[in-house]
């Protein structure tokens, strides 16, 4: 029996140009994706992706992260926040400062921004929160709000073949390392840096005449395909999670056409 298709409510978080957002909007408009982008949220008011969203008639919001993170001297008191900051520090894996006072202050500021973010998102009842070039760290406070009862509901597109090259500069790092193949990854988001369960990956060749901009262009074309395909698999119920106790959760794609999808990505990588 064919899997039933569910139309997904997506909130997309961006920080910049929003070409991945555009690719998702285009596929929805073309009837290729059973989903609706119900809102777009940016951490900065000048992100061009907000214009793309507005052109598509999607509500937009800005959470002023810079104000939250740089706010002086009104760092929110720990008691005024919706989560125990000490406990958050014990489980978080993103802030690496050895100075606990610095980590706690940063966490308080991040939680302040995330409180606003959750407040906005809740009004839209998203099935999935899709990070598409969102350049902010998310704390377990935000993530546990969506990753509940064994469900993973925050997705990210990363411009490298994880677990290689986590962080902000996937294309630069791939090129500088001298890799002969680069890749892109769509994954669920956990408490670490680009370390959550991998949903799909695609690779592209790095040619001797390439530079970073050339591989970015090649990789981005794959990002658009793979992110949309992952959303399609989710809407079809074809993303299963094996999360047995003590083992790293792993994704299994149950699409019978999976090998053909992978082949089509490989062909695209050579265009
Ligand atoms: C993409 O390369 C994505 O992988 C990374 O940030 C970039 C966002 O590009 N996380 P855009 O804003 O979608 O054009």
PDB file of C-alpha atoms and ligand atoms in Angstrom:
ATOM      1  CA  UNK A   1       0.000   0.000   0.000  1.00  0.00           C
ATOM      2  CA  UNK A   2       1.323   3.456  -0.888  1.00  0.00           C
ATOM      3  CA  UNK A   3       2.364   5.705   2.002  1.00  0.00           C
ATOM      4  CA  UNK A   4      -0.149   8.469   2.604  1.00  0.00           C
ATOM      5  CA  UNK A   5       1.023  12.004   1.871  1.00  0.00           C
ATOM      6  CA  UNK A   6       0.846  14.575   4.655  1.00  0.00           C
ATOM      7  CA  UNK A   7       1.004  18.283   3.882  1.00  0.00           C
ATOM      8  CA  UNK A   8       3.648  19.663   6.209  1.00  0.00           C
ATOM      9  CA  UNK A   9       3.607  23.034   7.907  1.00  0.00           C
ATOM     10  CA  UNK A  10       7.132  24.418   7.706  1.00  0.00           C
ATOM     11  CA  UNK A  11       8.683  27.389   9.426  1.00  0.00           C
ATOM     12  CA  UNK A  12      11.962  28.316   7.737  1.00  0.00           C
ATOM     13  CA  UNK A  13      14.697  30.124   9.686  1.00  0.00           C
ATOM     14  CA  UNK A  14      17.175  32.166   7.657  1.00  0.00           C
ATOM     15  CA  UNK A  15      19.933  34.728   8.067  1.00  0.00           C
ATOM     16  CA  UNK A  16      20.820  35.643   4.508  1.00  0.00           C
ATOM     17  CA  UNK A  17      20.042  35.344   0.828  1.00  0.00           C
ATOM     18  CA  UNK A  18      17.549  32.527   1.188  1.00  0.00           C
ATOM     19  CA  UNK A  19      18.196  30.601  -2.019  1.00  0.00           C
ATOM     20  CA  UNK A  20      17.360  27.343  -0.229  1.00  0.00           C
ATOM     21  CA  UNK A  21      14.134  28.927   0.980  1.00  0.00           C
ATOM     22  CA  UNK A  22      13.421  29.986  -2.607  1.00  0.00           C
ATOM     23  CA  UNK A  23      14.002  26.442  -3.860  1.00  0.00           C
ATOM     24  CA  UNK A  24      11.486  25.100  -1.328  1.00  0.00           C
ATOM     25  CA  UNK A  25       8.944  27.807  -2.201  1.00  0.00           C
ATOM     26  CA  UNK A  26       9.374  27.124  -5.934  1.00  0.00           C
ATOM     27  CA  UNK A  27       8.813  23.393  -5.536  1.00  0.00           C
ATOM     28  CA  UNK A  28       5.732  23.964  -3.428  1.00  0.00           C
ATOM     29  CA  UNK A  29       4.382  26.436  -6.006  1.00  0.00           C
ATOM     30  CA  UNK A  30       5.055  23.881  -8.756  1.00  0.00           C
ATOM     31  CA  UNK A  31       3.026  21.291  -6.831  1.00  0.00           C
ATOM     32  CA  UNK A  32       6.104  19.097  -6.362  1.00  0.00           C
ATOM     33  CA  UNK A  33       6.159  19.243  -2.587  1.00  0.00           C
ATOM     34  CA  UNK A  34       3.361  18.516  -0.187  1.00  0.00           C
ATOM     35  CA  UNK A  35       4.169  21.307   2.232  1.00  0.00           C
ATOM     36  CA  UNK A  36       3.423  24.900   3.092  1.00  0.00           C
ATOM     37  CA  UNK A  37       5.906  27.470   4.335  1.00  0.00           C
ATOM     38  CA  UNK A  38       3.726  29.024   7.028  1.00  0.00           C
ATOM     39  CA  UNK A  39       6.302  31.578   8.187  1.00  0.00           C
ATOM     40  CA  UNK A  40       9.878  32.697   7.667  1.00  0.00           C
ATOM     41  CA  UNK A  41      11.906  34.038  10.564  1.00  0.00           C
ATOM     42  CA  UNK A  42      15.264  35.783  10.304  1.00  0.00           C
ATOM     43  CA  UNK A  43      17.732  36.833  12.970  1.00  0.00           C
ATOM     44  CA  UNK A  44      18.401  40.006  10.972  1.00  0.00           C
ATOM     45  CA  UNK A  45      16.094  42.497   9.332  1.00  0.00           C
ATOM     46  CA  UNK A  46      18.234  42.902   6.190  1.00  0.00           C
ATOM     47  CA  UNK A  47      18.195  39.229   5.129  1.00  0.00           C
ATOM     48  CA  UNK A  48      17.179  39.102   1.459  1.00  0.00           C
ATOM     49  CA  UNK A  49      15.339  35.860   2.139  1.00  0.00           C
ATOM     50  CA  UNK A  50      12.667  37.949   3.880  1.00  0.00           C
ATOM     51  CA  UNK A  51      11.947  39.680   0.571  1.00  0.00           C
ATOM     52  CA  UNK A  52      11.677  36.297  -1.159  1.00  0.00           C
ATOM     53  CA  UNK A  53       9.180  35.164   1.475  1.00  0.00           C
ATOM     54  CA  UNK A  54       7.091  38.320   1.180  1.00  0.00           C
ATOM     55  CA  UNK A  55       6.988  37.956  -2.611  1.00  0.00           C
ATOM     56  CA  UNK A  56       5.580  34.478  -2.066  1.00  0.00           C
ATOM     57  CA  UNK A  57       2.984  35.847   0.373  1.00  0.00           C
ATOM     58  CA  UNK A  58       4.569  34.161   3.392  1.00  0.00           C
ATOM     59  CA  UNK A  59       4.445  35.985   6.778  1.00  0.00           C
ATOM     60  CA  UNK A  60       7.871  37.104   7.971  1.00  0.00           C
ATOM     61  CA  UNK A  61       9.306  37.895  11.397  1.00  0.00           C
ATOM     62  CA  UNK A  62      12.624  39.105  12.732  1.00  0.00           C
ATOM     63  CA  UNK A  63      14.121  38.119  16.071  1.00  0.00           C
ATOM     64  CA  UNK A  64      16.817  40.658  16.790  1.00  0.00           C
ATOM     65  CA  UNK A  65      19.563  38.312  17.948  1.00  0.00           C
ATOM     66  CA  UNK A  66      22.206  41.052  17.852  1.00  0.00           C
ATOM     67  CA  UNK A  67      20.207  43.074  20.377  1.00  0.00           C
ATOM     68  CA  UNK A  68      19.709  40.025  22.627  1.00  0.00           C
ATOM     69  CA  UNK A  69      23.344  38.958  22.491  1.00  0.00           C
ATOM     70  CA  UNK A  70      24.890  42.381  22.820  1.00  0.00           C
ATOM     71  CA  UNK A  71      22.358  43.950  25.189  1.00  0.00           C
ATOM     72  CA  UNK A  72      24.232  45.989  27.817  1.00  0.00           C
ATOM     73  CA  UNK A  73      23.952  45.935  30.737  1.00  0.00           C
ATOM     74  CA  UNK A  74      20.532  44.298  31.004  1.00  0.00           C
ATOM     75  CA  UNK A  75      21.467  40.645  30.840  1.00  0.00           C
ATOM     76  CA  UNK A  76      18.253  38.880  31.827  1.00  0.00           C
ATOM     77  CA  UNK A  77      18.253  37.506  35.367  1.00  0.00           C
ATOM     78  CA  UNK A  78      18.365  33.712  35.367  1.00  0.00           C
ATOM     79  CA  UNK A  79      15.129  33.609  37.419  1.00  0.00           C
ATOM     80  CA  UNK A  80      13.254  35.533  34.733  1.00  0.00           C
ATOM     81  CA  UNK A  81      14.049  32.916  32.090  1.00  0.00           C
ATOM     82  CA  UNK A  82      11.831  29.927  31.284  1.00  0.00           C
ATOM     83  CA  UNK A  83      14.559  27.338  31.845  1.00  0.00           C
ATOM     84  CA  UNK A  84      17.186  26.448  34.451  1.00  0.00           C
ATOM     85  CA  UNK A  85      20.350  27.962  32.959  1.00  0.00           C
ATOM     86  CA  UNK A  86      22.701  25.834  35.099  1.00  0.00           C
ATOM     87  CA  UNK A  87      20.983  22.669  33.895  1.00  0.00           C
ATOM     88  CA  UNK A  88      21.069  23.956  30.321  1.00  0.00           C
ATOM     89  CA  UNK A  89      24.816  24.481  30.637  1.00  0.00           C
ATOM     90  CA  UNK A  90      25.223  20.890  31.833  1.00  0.00           C
ATOM     91  CA  UNK A  91      23.540  19.455  28.740  1.00  0.00           C
ATOM     92  CA  UNK A  92      24.577  21.965  26.070  1.00  0.00           C
ATOM     93  CA  UNK A  93      27.418  21.135  23.676  1.00  0.00           C
ATOM     94  CA  UNK A  94      27.710  24.288  21.588  1.00  0.00           C
ATOM     95  CA  UNK A  95      29.427  26.797  23.872  1.00  0.00           C
ATOM     96  CA  UNK A  96      33.039  25.796  24.353  1.00  0.00           C
ATOM     97  CA  UNK A  97      34.337  28.615  26.598  1.00  0.00           C
ATOM     98  CA  UNK A  98      36.149  27.136  29.624  1.00  0.00           C
ATOM     99  CA  UNK A  99      34.832  30.067  31.701  1.00  0.00           C
ATOM    100  CA  UNK A 100      31.470  29.018  33.235  1.00  0.00           C
ATOM    101  CA  UNK A 101      30.434  32.641  33.906  1.00  0.00           C
ATOM    102  CA  UNK A 102      30.874  33.493  30.227  1.00  0.00           C
ATOM    103  CA  UNK A 103      28.957  30.396  29.140  1.00  0.00           C
ATOM    104  CA  UNK A 104      26.085  31.115  31.516  1.00  0.00           C
ATOM    105  CA  UNK A 105      25.806  34.701  30.351  1.00  0.00           C
ATOM    106  CA  UNK A 106      25.831  33.641  26.707  1.00  0.00           C
ATOM    107  CA  UNK A 107      23.193  31.012  27.417  1.00  0.00           C
ATOM    108  CA  UNK A 108      20.959  33.529  29.167  1.00  0.00           C
ATOM    109  CA  UNK A 109      21.185  35.801  26.158  1.00  0.00           C
ATOM    110  CA  UNK A 110      20.550  32.988  23.680  1.00  0.00           C
ATOM    111  CA  UNK A 111      17.553  31.801  25.694  1.00  0.00           C
ATOM    112  CA  UNK A 112      16.164  35.328  25.661  1.00  0.00           C
ATOM    113  CA  UNK A 113      16.249  35.288  21.846  1.00  0.00           C
ATOM    114  CA  UNK A 114      14.896  31.730  21.698  1.00  0.00           C
ATOM    115  CA  UNK A 115      12.009  32.623  24.001  1.00  0.00           C
ATOM    116  CA  UNK A 116      10.947  35.205  21.422  1.00  0.00           C
ATOM    117  CA  UNK A 117      11.556  32.761  18.582  1.00  0.00           C
ATOM    118  CA  UNK A 118       9.419  30.038  20.190  1.00  0.00           C
ATOM    119  CA  UNK A 119       6.712  32.618  20.915  1.00  0.00           C
ATOM    120  CA  UNK A 120       6.520  33.424  17.200  1.00  0.00           C
ATOM    121  CA  UNK A 121       6.756  29.825  16.012  1.00  0.00           C
ATOM    122  CA  UNK A 122       4.062  28.544  18.341  1.00  0.00           C
ATOM    123  CA  UNK A 123       1.467  30.673  16.581  1.00  0.00           C
ATOM    124  CA  UNK A 124       2.193  28.736  13.370  1.00  0.00           C
ATOM    125  CA  UNK A 125       2.130  25.174  14.777  1.00  0.00           C
ATOM    126  CA  UNK A 126       4.983  23.953  12.559  1.00  0.00           C
ATOM    127  CA  UNK A 127       5.444  20.259  11.833  1.00  0.00           C
ATOM    128  CA  UNK A 128       9.079  21.023  11.097  1.00  0.00           C
ATOM    129  CA  UNK A 129      11.439  23.923  11.689  1.00  0.00           C
ATOM    130  CA  UNK A 130      13.800  24.115   8.697  1.00  0.00           C
ATOM    131  CA  UNK A 131      17.096  25.911   9.164  1.00  0.00           C
ATOM    132  CA  UNK A 132      18.197  27.289   5.802  1.00  0.00           C
ATOM    133  CA  UNK A 133      21.316  29.333   6.313  1.00  0.00           C
ATOM    134  CA  UNK A 134      20.326  30.306   9.873  1.00  0.00           C
ATOM    135  CA  UNK A 135      23.639  31.382  11.375  1.00  0.00           C
ATOM    136  CA  UNK A 136      22.791  31.179  15.084  1.00  0.00           C
ATOM    137  CA  UNK A 137      23.461  28.493  17.650  1.00  0.00           C
ATOM    138  CA  UNK A 138      20.373  26.818  19.072  1.00  0.00           C
ATOM    139  CA  UNK A 139      20.412  25.745  22.709  1.00  0.00           C
ATOM    140  CA  UNK A 140      18.727  22.610  24.106  1.00  0.00           C
ATOM    141  CA  UNK A 141      15.969  24.930  25.418  1.00  0.00           C
ATOM    142  CA  UNK A 142      14.806  25.562  21.856  1.00  0.00           C
ATOM    143  CA  UNK A 143      15.615  22.096  20.551  1.00  0.00           C
ATOM    144  CA  UNK A 144      13.811  20.199  23.327  1.00  0.00           C
ATOM    145  CA  UNK A 145      10.741  22.266  22.623  1.00  0.00           C
ATOM    146  CA  UNK A 146      10.525  20.651  19.189  1.00  0.00           C
ATOM    147  CA  UNK A 147      12.469  17.399  19.561  1.00  0.00           C
ATOM    148  CA  UNK A 148      10.052  15.655  21.902  1.00  0.00           C
ATOM    149  CA  UNK A 149       8.695  12.160  22.452  1.00  0.00           C
ATOM    150  CA  UNK A 150      11.325  10.650  20.182  1.00  0.00           C
ATOM    151  CA  UNK A 151      10.415  12.977  17.317  1.00  0.00           C
ATOM    152  CA  UNK A 152      13.006  15.086  15.553  1.00  0.00           C
ATOM    153  CA  UNK A 153      11.429  18.227  14.215  1.00  0.00           C
ATOM    154  CA  UNK A 154      14.303  20.582  13.435  1.00  0.00           C
ATOM    155  CA  UNK A 155      16.150  20.143  10.125  1.00  0.00           C
ATOM    156  CA  UNK A 156      19.317  21.749   8.820  1.00  0.00           C
ATOM    157  CA  UNK A 157      21.121  21.935   5.497  1.00  0.00           C
ATOM    158  CA  UNK A 158      24.883  21.859   5.881  1.00  0.00           C
ATOM    159  CA  UNK A 159      27.333  22.683   3.063  1.00  0.00           C
ATOM    160  CA  UNK A 160      29.753  19.789   3.650  1.00  0.00           C
ATOM    161  CA  UNK A 161      29.817  16.024   3.892  1.00  0.00           C
ATOM    162  CA  UNK A 162      29.341  15.613   7.647  1.00  0.00           C
ATOM    163  CA  UNK A 163      30.904  14.626   9.956  1.00  0.00           C
ATOM    164  CA  UNK A 164      33.676  16.380   8.004  1.00  0.00           C
ATOM    165  CA  UNK A 165      33.766  20.148   8.283  1.00  0.00           C
ATOM    166  CA  UNK A 166      31.033  21.132  10.720  1.00  0.00           C
ATOM    167  CA  UNK A 167      30.660  24.859  11.371  1.00  0.00           C
ATOM    168  CA  UNK A 168      30.049  27.872   9.233  1.00  0.00           C
ATOM    169  CA  UNK A 169      32.486  27.410   6.341  1.00  0.00           C
ATOM    170  CA  UNK A 170      31.718  24.080   4.738  1.00  0.00           C
ATOM    171  CA  UNK A 171      32.666  25.018   1.159  1.00  0.00           C
ATOM    172  CA  UNK A 172      35.794  26.928   2.201  1.00  0.00           C
ATOM    173  CA  UNK A 173      36.939  24.086   4.471  1.00  0.00           C
ATOM    174  CA  UNK A 174      36.271  21.433   1.802  1.00  0.00           C
ATOM    175  CA  UNK A 175      38.266  23.387  -0.774  1.00  0.00           C
ATOM    176  CA  UNK A 176      41.129  24.378   1.558  1.00  0.00           C
ATOM    177  CA  UNK A 177      41.579  20.740   2.640  1.00  0.00           C
ATOM    178  CA  UNK A 178      42.097  19.709  -0.966  1.00  0.00           C
ATOM    179  CA  UNK A 179      39.159  17.307  -1.021  1.00  0.00           C
ATOM    180  CA  UNK A 180      38.551  15.682  -4.382  1.00  0.00           C
ATOM    181  CA  UNK A 181      34.866  15.247  -3.611  1.00  0.00           C
ATOM    182  CA  UNK A 182      32.733  17.706  -1.706  1.00  0.00           C
ATOM    183  CA  UNK A 183      29.295  17.119  -0.325  1.00  0.00           C
ATOM    184  CA  UNK A 184      26.224  18.485   1.350  1.00  0.00           C
ATOM    185  CA  UNK A 185      24.153  17.085   4.189  1.00  0.00           C
ATOM    186  CA  UNK A 186      20.591  17.422   5.415  1.00  0.00           C
ATOM    187  CA  UNK A 187      20.304  16.355   9.036  1.00  0.00           C
ATOM    188  CA  UNK A 188      18.133  16.590  12.103  1.00  0.00           C
ATOM    189  CA  UNK A 189      19.462  19.044  14.662  1.00  0.00           C
ATOM    190  CA  UNK A 190      20.664  17.836  18.050  1.00  0.00           C
ATOM    191  CA  UNK A 191      22.508  19.610  20.884  1.00  0.00           C
ATOM    192  CA  UNK A 192      25.895  19.450  19.148  1.00  0.00           C
ATOM    193  CA  UNK A 193      27.408  21.357  16.259  1.00  0.00           C
ATOM    194  CA  UNK A 194      26.035  19.854  13.019  1.00  0.00           C
ATOM    195  CA  UNK A 195      26.055  16.456  14.719  1.00  0.00           C
ATOM    196  CA  UNK A 196      22.426  15.278  14.514  1.00  0.00           C
ATOM    197  CA  UNK A 197      21.136  12.212  12.623  1.00  0.00           C
ATOM    198  CA  UNK A 198      21.883  12.451   8.904  1.00  0.00           C
ATOM    199  CA  UNK A 199      18.848  12.225   6.625  1.00  0.00           C
ATOM    200  CA  UNK A 200      20.558  12.513   3.241  1.00  0.00           C
ATOM    201  CA  UNK A 201      23.827  13.440   1.611  1.00  0.00           C
ATOM    202  CA  UNK A 202      24.976  14.149  -1.926  1.00  0.00           C
ATOM    203  CA  UNK A 203      28.457  14.564  -3.351  1.00  0.00           C
ATOM    204  CA  UNK A 204      30.054  16.544  -6.155  1.00  0.00           C
ATOM    205  CA  UNK A 205      33.507  16.338  -7.789  1.00  0.00           C
ATOM    206  CA  UNK A 206      36.112  19.012  -7.132  1.00  0.00           C
ATOM    207  CA  UNK A 207      38.000  19.677 -10.385  1.00  0.00           C
ATOM    208  CA  UNK A 208      41.611  20.909 -10.611  1.00  0.00           C
ATOM    209  CA  UNK A 209      40.439  24.227 -12.074  1.00  0.00           C
ATOM    210  CA  UNK A 210      37.916  24.884  -9.291  1.00  0.00           C
ATOM    211  CA  UNK A 211      37.850  27.626  -6.711  1.00  0.00           C
ATOM    212  CA  UNK A 212      35.575  28.036  -3.685  1.00  0.00           C
ATOM    213  CA  UNK A 213      32.922  29.932  -5.612  1.00  0.00           C
ATOM    214  CA  UNK A 214      32.735  27.229  -8.288  1.00  0.00           C
ATOM    215  CA  UNK A 215      32.254  24.437  -5.777  1.00  0.00           C
ATOM    216  CA  UNK A 216      29.732  26.537  -3.810  1.00  0.00           C
ATOM    217  CA  UNK A 217      27.682  26.949  -6.981  1.00  0.00           C
ATOM    218  CA  UNK A 218      27.829  23.188  -7.676  1.00  0.00           C
ATOM    219  CA  UNK A 219      27.024  22.323  -4.073  1.00  0.00           C
ATOM    220  CA  UNK A 220      24.121  24.745  -3.798  1.00  0.00           C
ATOM    221  CA  UNK A 221      22.372  23.125  -6.778  1.00  0.00           C
ATOM    222  CA  UNK A 222      22.524  19.873  -4.823  1.00  0.00           C
ATOM    223  CA  UNK A 223      21.395  21.549  -1.588  1.00  0.00           C
ATOM    224  CA  UNK A 224      18.168  22.638  -3.300  1.00  0.00           C
ATOM    225  CA  UNK A 225      17.458  19.120  -4.590  1.00  0.00           C
ATOM    226  CA  UNK A 226      18.330  17.265  -1.427  1.00  0.00           C
ATOM    227  CA  UNK A 227      16.538  19.559   1.038  1.00  0.00           C
ATOM    228  CA  UNK A 228      13.338  19.390  -1.002  1.00  0.00           C
ATOM    229  CA  UNK A 229      13.635  15.606  -1.322  1.00  0.00           C
ATOM    230  CA  UNK A 230      14.045  15.222   2.447  1.00  0.00           C
ATOM    231  CA  UNK A 231      10.912  17.283   3.041  1.00  0.00           C
ATOM    232  CA  UNK A 232       9.097  15.129   0.466  1.00  0.00           C
ATOM    233  CA  UNK A 233      10.237  11.949   2.248  1.00  0.00           C
ATOM    234  CA  UNK A 234       9.018  13.358   5.569  1.00  0.00           C
ATOM    235  CA  UNK A 235       5.630  14.188   4.082  1.00  0.00           C
ATOM    236  CA  UNK A 236       5.417  10.632   2.742  1.00  0.00           C
ATOM    237  CA  UNK A 237       6.386   9.081   6.076  1.00  0.00           C
ATOM    238  CA  UNK A 238       9.490   7.593   4.465  1.00  0.00           C
ATOM    239  CA  UNK A 239      11.990   8.785   7.092  1.00  0.00           C
ATOM    240  CA  UNK A 240      12.331   6.193   9.859  1.00  0.00           C
ATOM    241  CA  UNK A 241      14.528   6.511  12.902  1.00  0.00           C
ATOM    242  CA  UNK A 242      16.394   3.699  14.519  1.00  0.00           C
ATOM    243  CA  UNK A 243      17.076   5.034  18.030  1.00  0.00           C
ATOM    244  CA  UNK A 244      17.737   2.000  20.162  1.00  0.00           C
ATOM    245  CA  UNK A 245      19.026   2.755  23.667  1.00  0.00           C
ATOM    246  CA  UNK A 246      22.704   3.526  23.860  1.00  0.00           C
ATOM    247  CA  UNK A 247      23.121   3.698  20.087  1.00  0.00           C
ATOM    248  CA  UNK A 248      23.497   6.724  17.916  1.00  0.00           C
ATOM    249  CA  UNK A 249      20.083   7.422  16.295  1.00  0.00           C
ATOM    250  CA  UNK A 250      20.253   6.609  12.600  1.00  0.00           C
ATOM    251  CA  UNK A 251      17.845   7.479   9.804  1.00  0.00           C
ATOM    252  CA  UNK A 252      16.533   4.928   7.362  1.00  0.00           C
ATOM    253  CA  UNK A 253      14.883   6.090   4.139  1.00  0.00           C
ATOM    254  CA  UNK A 254      12.171   3.686   3.061  1.00  0.00           C
ATOM    255  CA  UNK A 255      11.511   5.181  -0.392  1.00  0.00           C
ATOM    256  CA  UNK A 256      11.612   2.230  -2.869  1.00  0.00           C
ATOM    257  CA  UNK A 257      13.111   4.641  -5.438  1.00  0.00           C
ATOM    258  CA  UNK A 258      15.969   5.608  -3.124  1.00  0.00           C
ATOM    259  CA  UNK A 259      18.752   4.276  -5.424  1.00  0.00           C
ATOM    260  CA  UNK A 260      17.317   6.210  -8.383  1.00  0.00           C
ATOM    261  CA  UNK A 261      17.157   9.397  -6.313  1.00  0.00           C
ATOM    262  CA  UNK A 262      20.825   9.009  -5.373  1.00  0.00           C
ATOM    263  CA  UNK A 263      21.770   8.365  -8.995  1.00  0.00           C
ATOM    264  CA  UNK A 264      19.923  11.505 -10.086  1.00  0.00           C
ATOM    265  CA  UNK A 265      21.906  13.561  -7.553  1.00  0.00           C
ATOM    266  CA  UNK A 266      25.156  12.095  -8.861  1.00  0.00           C
ATOM    267  CA  UNK A 267      24.190  12.947 -12.448  1.00  0.00           C
ATOM    268  CA  UNK A 268      23.341  16.484 -11.363  1.00  0.00           C
ATOM    269  CA  UNK A 269      26.726  16.848  -9.681  1.00  0.00           C
ATOM    270  CA  UNK A 270      28.420  16.344 -13.082  1.00  0.00           C
ATOM    271  CA  UNK A 271      26.340  18.939 -14.948  1.00  0.00           C
TER     272      UNK A 271
HETATM  273  C1  LIG B   1      23.852  27.299   2.359  1.00  0.00           C
HETATM  274  O1  LIG B   1      25.096  26.972   1.769  1.00  0.00           O
HETATM  275  C2  LIG B   1      23.559  26.368   3.514  1.00  0.00           C
HETATM  276  O2  LIG B   1      24.073  25.090   3.342  1.00  0.00           O
HETATM  277  C3  LIG B   1      24.285  27.040   4.664  1.00  0.00           C
HETATM  278  O3  LIG B   1      24.096  28.414   4.450  1.00  0.00           O
HETATM  279  C4  LIG B   1      23.898  28.668   3.050  1.00  0.00           C
HETATM  280  C5  LIG B   1      22.605  29.393   2.944  1.00  0.00           C
HETATM  281  O4  LIG B   1      22.394  29.874   1.647  1.00  0.00           O
HETATM  282  N1  LIG B   1      23.791  26.559   5.922  1.00  0.00           N
HETATM  283  P1  LIG B   1      20.988  30.523   1.257  1.00  0.00           P
HETATM  284  O5  LIG B   1      20.708  31.636   2.269  1.00  0.00           O
HETATM  285  O6  LIG B   1      19.945  29.448   1.305  1.00  0.00           O
HETATM  286  O7  LIG B   1      21.196  31.078  -0.123  1.00  0.00           O
END
